[in-house]
Amino acid sequence: MFEDPESIIRYYEQRAPEYEQIYYRDIPQKQKELAVLSEDLKQLSRDKTVLDLACGTGYWTVRISRTASYILASDISGEMIDEAKKKSYRCPVDFVRADLYHLPVAAGSFDLITLGFWFSHEPLQNYDVFCGMLKPLLSENGKIWMIDNNPPAEGPDLQSVGTDKYGNNYKQRFLNSGKEFAILKNYFSENQLRDIFGKYYQIERLTNDECYWSIVLSAH
């Protein structure tokens, strides 16, 4: 049940048309944090060549485009990319359908790599490979920006439906249709994030708020 790597792909393919509902929920603290994070990303992207990994429906791609010089946006889901292509962008944006480990890009091509709400889905046993494959894609003085969820304080979203043999946590998710999925979803303390990324990168900034955490990494 908990070791089907394709299940999360199927989930996001089917969730694409409704995915952005998560960003517009009437939860003041989430809206406040998202506004701050959007401004932070706008400043970080200024005049940069950006690789937007797991771009999804383009929510963060739009915000990056306000100041970036160019974006290559990648996602494994064609349905997600179709949604992203419906948006308007303020800089040139190319889209490519590819998974994180088979990107059609040259080494040293990007000033900034962004990854929104994916790391919590990355299996624990893949961290060495995951962190190792990002670094060569960065230009000199390049940076990595990530954002992801902190665990909810209460409610049904807090419930785990189990763990696999590696210790990955799984959560129950429902589409608007009622269709149910069990997807890999790990949560981290601030110390865990520092331990994970500190082995591979310099942590320039780690923000751990109530709803979301974000991190800025550099190779030097």
PDB file of C-alpha atoms in Angstrom:
ATOM      1  CA  MET A   1       0.000   0.000   0.000  1.00  0.00           C
ATOM      2  CA  PHE A   2       2.707   2.474   0.945  1.00  0.00           C
ATOM      3  CA  GLU A   3       5.396   1.769  -1.657  1.00  0.00           C
ATOM      4  CA  ASP A   4       3.771   2.674  -4.974  1.00  0.00           C
ATOM      5  CA  PRO A   5       5.841   5.604  -6.345  1.00  0.00           C
ATOM      6  CA  GLU A   6       3.265   6.226  -9.056  1.00  0.00           C
ATOM      7  CA  SER A   7       0.404   6.917  -6.641  1.00  0.00           C
ATOM      8  CA  ILE A   8       1.420  10.499  -5.962  1.00  0.00           C
ATOM      9  CA  ILE A   9       1.754  11.165  -9.695  1.00  0.00           C
ATOM     10  CA  ARG A  10      -1.772   9.881 -10.295  1.00  0.00           C
ATOM     11  CA  TYR A  11      -2.998  11.991  -7.392  1.00  0.00           C
ATOM     12  CA  TYR A  12      -1.575  15.226  -8.777  1.00  0.00           C
ATOM     13  CA  GLU A  13      -2.634  14.454 -12.339  1.00  0.00           C
ATOM     14  CA  GLN A  14      -6.227  14.166 -11.153  1.00  0.00           C
ATOM     15  CA  ARG A  15      -5.985  17.049  -8.694  1.00  0.00           C
ATOM     16  CA  ALA A  16      -4.559  19.567 -11.176  1.00  0.00           C
ATOM     17  CA  PRO A  17      -7.812  21.454 -11.950  1.00  0.00           C
ATOM     18  CA  GLU A  18      -8.581  21.957  -8.248  1.00  0.00           C
ATOM     19  CA  TYR A  19      -5.069  22.159  -6.829  1.00  0.00           C
ATOM     20  CA  GLU A  20      -4.863  25.921  -6.266  1.00  0.00           C
ATOM     21  CA  GLN A  21      -7.795  25.851  -3.854  1.00  0.00           C
ATOM     22  CA  ILE A  22      -5.161  25.278  -1.159  1.00  0.00           C
ATOM     23  CA  TYR A  23      -3.747  28.766  -1.706  1.00  0.00           C
ATOM     24  CA  TYR A  24      -7.025  30.625  -1.360  1.00  0.00           C
ATOM     25  CA  ARG A  25      -8.489  29.128   1.786  1.00  0.00           C
ATOM     26  CA  ASP A  26      -9.821  31.746   4.185  1.00  0.00           C
ATOM     27  CA  ILE A  27      -7.204  31.135   6.846  1.00  0.00           C
ATOM     28  CA  PRO A  28      -5.635  34.485   7.840  1.00  0.00           C
ATOM     29  CA  GLN A  29      -2.340  33.058   9.112  1.00  0.00           C
ATOM     30  CA  LYS A  30      -1.769  31.127   5.889  1.00  0.00           C
ATOM     31  CA  GLN A  31      -2.586  34.159   3.767  1.00  0.00           C
ATOM     32  CA  LYS A  32      -0.201  36.283   5.827  1.00  0.00           C
ATOM     33  CA  GLU A  33       2.658  33.806   5.478  1.00  0.00           C
ATOM     34  CA  LEU A  34       2.057  33.302   1.747  1.00  0.00           C
ATOM     35  CA  ALA A  35       2.184  37.067   1.178  1.00  0.00           C
ATOM     36  CA  VAL A  36       5.533  37.337   2.982  1.00  0.00           C
ATOM     37  CA  LEU A  37       6.939  34.318   1.142  1.00  0.00           C
ATOM     38  CA  SER A  38       5.802  35.683  -2.222  1.00  0.00           C
ATOM     39  CA  GLU A  39       7.590  38.973  -1.569  1.00  0.00           C
ATOM     40  CA  ASP A  40      10.703  37.141  -0.429  1.00  0.00           C
ATOM     41  CA  LEU A  41      10.721  35.017  -3.582  1.00  0.00           C
ATOM     42  CA  LYS A  42      10.209  38.085  -5.763  1.00  0.00           C
ATOM     43  CA  GLN A  43      13.344  39.656  -4.310  1.00  0.00           C
ATOM     44  CA  LEU A  44      15.344  36.446  -4.537  1.00  0.00           C
ATOM     45  CA  SER A  45      14.388  35.957  -8.207  1.00  0.00           C
ATOM     46  CA  ARG A  46      15.284  39.443  -9.368  1.00  0.00           C
ATOM     47  CA  ASP A  47      17.162  39.309 -12.725  1.00  0.00           C
ATOM     48  CA  LYS A  48      17.815  35.591 -12.228  1.00  0.00           C
ATOM     49  CA  THR A  49      17.650  32.598 -14.551  1.00  0.00           C
ATOM     50  CA  VAL A  50      15.369  30.242 -12.620  1.00  0.00           C
ATOM     51  CA  LEU A  51      14.652  26.519 -12.712  1.00  0.00           C
ATOM     52  CA  ASP A  52      11.223  26.040 -11.150  1.00  0.00           C
ATOM     53  CA  LEU A  53      11.032  22.354 -10.257  1.00  0.00           C
ATOM     54  CA  ALA A  54       7.714  20.614  -9.600  1.00  0.00           C
ATOM     55  CA  CYS A  55       6.098  23.809 -10.860  1.00  0.00           C
ATOM     56  CA  GLY A  56       2.598  22.373 -10.615  1.00  0.00           C
ATOM     57  CA  THR A  57      -0.090  24.785 -11.760  1.00  0.00           C
ATOM     58  CA  GLY A  58       2.333  27.708 -11.886  1.00  0.00           C
ATOM     59  CA  TYR A  59       1.299  29.498  -8.697  1.00  0.00           C
ATOM     60  CA  TRP A  60       4.895  30.189  -7.701  1.00  0.00           C
ATOM     61  CA  THR A  61       6.035  30.480 -11.327  1.00  0.00           C
ATOM     62  CA  VAL A  62       3.821  33.547 -11.716  1.00  0.00           C
ATOM     63  CA  ARG A  63       5.384  35.143  -8.655  1.00  0.00           C
ATOM     64  CA  ILE A  64       8.915  34.336  -9.788  1.00  0.00           C
ATOM     65  CA  SER A  65       8.181  35.856 -13.211  1.00  0.00           C
ATOM     66  CA  ARG A  66       7.521  39.287 -11.703  1.00  0.00           C
ATOM     67  CA  THR A  67      11.260  39.901 -11.389  1.00  0.00           C
ATOM     68  CA  ALA A  68      13.158  36.973 -13.002  1.00  0.00           C
ATOM     69  CA  SER A  69      14.828  37.230 -16.398  1.00  0.00           C
ATOM     70  CA  TYR A  70      13.909  33.687 -17.526  1.00  0.00           C
ATOM     71  CA  ILE A  71      12.207  30.578 -16.086  1.00  0.00           C
ATOM     72  CA  LEU A  72      12.347  26.948 -17.082  1.00  0.00           C
ATOM     73  CA  ALA A  73       9.391  25.335 -15.320  1.00  0.00           C
ATOM     74  CA  SER A  74       9.349  21.562 -14.976  1.00  0.00           C
ATOM     75  CA  ASP A  75       6.806  19.056 -13.714  1.00  0.00           C
ATOM     76  CA  ILE A  76       6.233  15.333 -14.213  1.00  0.00           C
ATOM     77  CA  SER A  77       2.483  15.873 -14.632  1.00  0.00           C
ATOM     78  CA  GLY A  78       1.263  16.990 -18.029  1.00  0.00           C
ATOM     79  CA  GLU A  79      -2.052  17.930 -16.433  1.00  0.00           C
ATOM     80  CA  MET A  80      -0.303  20.288 -14.021  1.00  0.00           C
ATOM     81  CA  ILE A  81       1.681  21.882 -16.847  1.00  0.00           C
ATOM     82  CA  ASP A  82      -1.521  22.352 -18.863  1.00  0.00           C
ATOM     83  CA  GLU A  83      -2.953  24.347 -15.952  1.00  0.00           C
ATOM     84  CA  ALA A  84       0.251  26.375 -15.621  1.00  0.00           C
ATOM     85  CA  LYS A  85       0.235  27.287 -19.309  1.00  0.00           C
ATOM     86  CA  LYS A  86      -3.125  29.022 -18.866  1.00  0.00           C
ATOM     87  CA  LYS A  87      -1.483  31.740 -16.755  1.00  0.00           C
ATOM     88  CA  SER A  88       0.203  34.970 -17.811  1.00  0.00           C
ATOM     89  CA  TYR A  89       3.863  35.571 -16.984  1.00  0.00           C
ATOM     90  CA  ARG A  90       5.988  38.693 -16.926  1.00  0.00           C
ATOM     91  CA  CYS A  91       9.193  37.089 -18.211  1.00  0.00           C
ATOM     92  CA  PRO A  92       9.921  34.364 -20.766  1.00  0.00           C
ATOM     93  CA  VAL A  93       8.853  30.941 -19.438  1.00  0.00           C
ATOM     94  CA  ASP A  94       9.410  27.547 -21.033  1.00  0.00           C
ATOM     95  CA  PHE A  95       7.728  24.413 -19.762  1.00  0.00           C
ATOM     96  CA  VAL A  96       9.129  20.903 -19.848  1.00  0.00           C
ATOM     97  CA  ARG A  97       7.557  17.668 -18.698  1.00  0.00           C
ATOM     98  CA  ALA A  98      10.211  15.730 -16.791  1.00  0.00           C
ATOM     99  CA  ASP A  99      10.861  14.201 -13.425  1.00  0.00           C
ATOM    100  CA  LEU A 100      13.398  15.660 -11.026  1.00  0.00           C
ATOM    101  CA  TYR A 101      16.031  13.078 -11.832  1.00  0.00           C
ATOM    102  CA  HIS A 102      15.892  13.297 -15.631  1.00  0.00           C
ATOM    103  CA  LEU A 103      16.003  17.000 -16.381  1.00  0.00           C
ATOM    104  CA  PRO A 104      17.038  18.040 -19.909  1.00  0.00           C
ATOM    105  CA  VAL A 105      19.289  20.859 -18.698  1.00  0.00           C
ATOM    106  CA  ALA A 106      23.004  21.581 -18.715  1.00  0.00           C
ATOM    107  CA  ALA A 107      25.133  21.865 -15.605  1.00  0.00           C
ATOM    108  CA  GLY A 108      25.607  25.343 -14.196  1.00  0.00           C
ATOM    109  CA  SER A 109      22.603  26.765 -16.046  1.00  0.00           C
ATOM    110  CA  PHE A 110      20.594  28.424 -13.276  1.00  0.00           C
ATOM    111  CA  ASP A 111      21.078  31.233 -10.792  1.00  0.00           C
ATOM    112  CA  LEU A 112      18.148  30.012  -8.712  1.00  0.00           C
ATOM    113  CA  ILE A 113      16.367  26.688  -8.284  1.00  0.00           C
ATOM    114  CA  THR A 114      12.917  26.823  -6.696  1.00  0.00           C
ATOM    115  CA  LEU A 115      10.928  23.916  -5.340  1.00  0.00           C
ATOM    116  CA  GLY A 116       7.508  24.577  -3.852  1.00  0.00           C
ATOM    117  CA  PHE A 117       5.735  21.946  -1.750  1.00  0.00           C
ATOM    118  CA  TRP A 118       7.620  18.968  -3.075  1.00  0.00           C
ATOM    119  CA  PHE A 119      10.283  18.121  -0.503  1.00  0.00           C
ATOM    120  CA  SER A 120       7.673  16.675   1.877  1.00  0.00           C
ATOM    121  CA  HIS A 121       6.867  14.132  -0.870  1.00  0.00           C
ATOM    122  CA  GLU A 122      10.489  13.169  -1.487  1.00  0.00           C
ATOM    123  CA  PRO A 123      11.216   9.759   0.103  1.00  0.00           C
ATOM    124  CA  LEU A 124      13.635   9.841   3.032  1.00  0.00           C
ATOM    125  CA  GLN A 125      15.817   7.226   1.372  1.00  0.00           C
ATOM    126  CA  ASN A 126      16.372   9.489  -1.657  1.00  0.00           C
ATOM    127  CA  TYR A 127      17.853  12.493   0.134  1.00  0.00           C
ATOM    128  CA  ASP A 128      21.478  11.851  -0.818  1.00  0.00           C
ATOM    129  CA  VAL A 129      20.589  11.566  -4.502  1.00  0.00           C
ATOM    130  CA  PHE A 130      18.090  14.428  -4.372  1.00  0.00           C
ATOM    131  CA  CYS A 131      20.444  16.943  -2.774  1.00  0.00           C
ATOM    132  CA  GLY A 132      23.343  15.762  -4.896  1.00  0.00           C
ATOM    133  CA  MET A 133      21.594  16.279  -8.202  1.00  0.00           C
ATOM    134  CA  LEU A 134      20.563  19.887  -7.493  1.00  0.00           C
ATOM    135  CA  LYS A 135      23.998  21.334  -6.813  1.00  0.00           C
ATOM    136  CA  PRO A 136      25.524  20.780 -10.289  1.00  0.00           C
ATOM    137  CA  LEU A 137      22.650  22.660 -11.927  1.00  0.00           C
ATOM    138  CA  LEU A 138      23.522  25.907 -10.129  1.00  0.00           C
ATOM    139  CA  SER A 139      25.625  28.653 -11.632  1.00  0.00           C
ATOM    140  CA  GLU A 140      28.426  30.176  -9.577  1.00  0.00           C
ATOM    141  CA  ASN A 141      26.866  31.744  -6.485  1.00  0.00           C
ATOM    142  CA  GLY A 142      23.551  30.086  -7.344  1.00  0.00           C
ATOM    143  CA  LYS A 143      20.904  29.458  -4.684  1.00  0.00           C
ATOM    144  CA  ILE A 144      18.065  27.074  -3.923  1.00  0.00           C
ATOM    145  CA  TRP A 145      14.718  28.146  -2.441  1.00  0.00           C
ATOM    146  CA  MET A 146      12.188  25.697  -1.027  1.00  0.00           C
ATOM    147  CA  ILE A 147       8.879  26.005   0.756  1.00  0.00           C
ATOM    148  CA  ASP A 148       6.714  23.327   2.333  1.00  0.00           C
ATOM    149  CA  ASN A 149       4.085  22.634   4.962  1.00  0.00           C
ATOM    150  CA  ASN A 150       4.453  22.406   8.677  1.00  0.00           C
ATOM    151  CA  PRO A 151       2.117  19.872  10.289  1.00  0.00           C
ATOM    152  CA  PRO A 152      -1.368  21.195  11.051  1.00  0.00           C
ATOM    153  CA  ALA A 153      -1.989  21.882  14.722  1.00  0.00           C
ATOM    154  CA  GLU A 154      -5.211  19.888  14.760  1.00  0.00           C
ATOM    155  CA  GLY A 155      -7.950  18.402  12.635  1.00  0.00           C
ATOM    156  CA  PRO A 156      -8.185  15.486  10.177  1.00  0.00           C
ATOM    157  CA  ASP A 157      -5.157  16.625   8.140  1.00  0.00           C
ATOM    158  CA  LEU A 158      -2.988  15.784  11.146  1.00  0.00           C
ATOM    159  CA  GLN A 159      -3.838  12.086  10.964  1.00  0.00           C
ATOM    160  CA  SER A 160      -1.310   9.621   9.551  1.00  0.00           C
ATOM    161  CA  VAL A 161      -2.518   6.500   7.770  1.00  0.00           C
ATOM    162  CA  GLY A 162       0.777   4.700   8.297  1.00  0.00           C
ATOM    163  CA  THR A 163       4.489   4.581   7.570  1.00  0.00           C
ATOM    164  CA  ASP A 164       6.589   2.448   5.241  1.00  0.00           C
ATOM    165  CA  LYS A 165       9.742   0.467   5.999  1.00  0.00           C
ATOM    166  CA  TYR A 166      11.903   3.595   5.501  1.00  0.00           C
ATOM    167  CA  GLY A 167       9.927   5.674   7.993  1.00  0.00           C
ATOM    168  CA  ASN A 168       8.088   7.780   5.410  1.00  0.00           C
ATOM    169  CA  ASN A 169       4.742   9.076   6.637  1.00  0.00           C
ATOM    170  CA  TYR A 170       1.546   8.744   4.608  1.00  0.00           C
ATOM    171  CA  LYS A 171      -1.527  10.959   4.709  1.00  0.00           C
ATOM    172  CA  GLN A 172      -5.054  10.508   3.419  1.00  0.00           C
ATOM    173  CA  ARG A 173      -6.119  12.953   0.713  1.00  0.00           C
ATOM    174  CA  PHE A 174      -9.476  13.404  -1.034  1.00  0.00           C
ATOM    175  CA  LEU A 175     -10.294  15.020  -4.352  1.00  0.00           C
ATOM    176  CA  ASN A 176     -13.426  17.147  -4.681  1.00  0.00           C
ATOM    177  CA  SER A 177     -15.051  14.076  -6.246  1.00  0.00           C
ATOM    178  CA  GLY A 178     -14.449  12.129  -3.031  1.00  0.00           C
ATOM    179  CA  LYS A 179     -11.787   9.904  -4.566  1.00  0.00           C
ATOM    180  CA  GLU A 180      -9.260   8.888  -1.919  1.00  0.00           C
ATOM    181  CA  PHE A 181      -5.473   8.610  -2.053  1.00  0.00           C
ATOM    182  CA  ALA A 182      -2.753   7.733   0.462  1.00  0.00           C
ATOM    183  CA  ILE A 183       0.274   9.883  -0.381  1.00  0.00           C
ATOM    184  CA  LEU A 184       3.742  10.209   1.083  1.00  0.00           C
ATOM    185  CA  LYS A 185       3.909  13.354   3.227  1.00  0.00           C
ATOM    186  CA  ASN A 186       6.743  13.942   5.688  1.00  0.00           C
ATOM    187  CA  TYR A 187       6.947  16.788   8.204  1.00  0.00           C
ATOM    188  CA  PHE A 188      10.097  18.205   9.781  1.00  0.00           C
ATOM    189  CA  SER A 189      11.240  20.119  12.814  1.00  0.00           C
ATOM    190  CA  GLU A 190      13.614  23.042  12.333  1.00  0.00           C
ATOM    191  CA  ASN A 191      16.499  20.956  13.677  1.00  0.00           C
ATOM    192  CA  GLN A 192      15.704  18.145  11.257  1.00  0.00           C
ATOM    193  CA  LEU A 193      15.751  20.570   8.333  1.00  0.00           C
ATOM    194  CA  ARG A 194      19.112  21.933   9.452  1.00  0.00           C
ATOM    195  CA  ASP A 195      20.506  18.413   9.753  1.00  0.00           C
ATOM    196  CA  ILE A 196      19.206  17.329   6.337  1.00  0.00           C
ATOM    197  CA  PHE A 197      20.328  20.313   4.277  1.00  0.00           C
ATOM    198  CA  GLY A 198      23.379  21.289   6.313  1.00  0.00           C
ATOM    199  CA  LYS A 199      25.187  18.164   5.083  1.00  0.00           C
ATOM    200  CA  TYR A 200      25.048  19.377   1.490  1.00  0.00           C
ATOM    201  CA  TYR A 201      24.653  23.158   1.465  1.00  0.00           C
ATOM    202  CA  GLN A 202      25.208  26.348   3.347  1.00  0.00           C
ATOM    203  CA  ILE A 203      21.910  27.362   4.926  1.00  0.00           C
ATOM    204  CA  GLU A 204      21.601  31.088   4.280  1.00  0.00           C
ATOM    205  CA  ARG A 205      18.145  31.439   5.774  1.00  0.00           C
ATOM    206  CA  LEU A 206      15.613  29.106   7.357  1.00  0.00           C
ATOM    207  CA  THR A 207      12.194  30.445   8.279  1.00  0.00           C
ATOM    208  CA  ASN A 208       9.941  28.182  10.298  1.00  0.00           C
ATOM    209  CA  ASP A 209       6.518  29.753  10.755  1.00  0.00           C
ATOM    210  CA  GLU A 210       3.209  28.373  11.941  1.00  0.00           C
ATOM    211  CA  CYS A 211       1.973  27.039   8.597  1.00  0.00           C
ATOM    212  CA  TYR A 212       5.019  26.871   6.334  1.00  0.00           C
ATOM    213  CA  TRP A 213       8.776  26.564   6.397  1.00  0.00           C
ATOM    214  CA  SER A 214      11.079  28.003   3.753  1.00  0.00           C
ATOM    215  CA  ILE A 215      14.803  27.749   3.222  1.00  0.00           C
ATOM    216  CA  VAL A 216      17.477  29.406   1.094  1.00  0.00           C
ATOM    217  CA  LEU A 217      20.540  27.294   0.339  1.00  0.00           C
ATOM    218  CA  SER A 218      23.834  27.943  -1.429  1.00  0.00           C
ATOM    219  CA  ALA A 219      26.600  25.578  -2.492  1.00  0.00           C
ATOM    220  CA  HIS A 220      29.343  27.707  -0.910  1.00  0.00           C
TER     221      HIS A 220
END
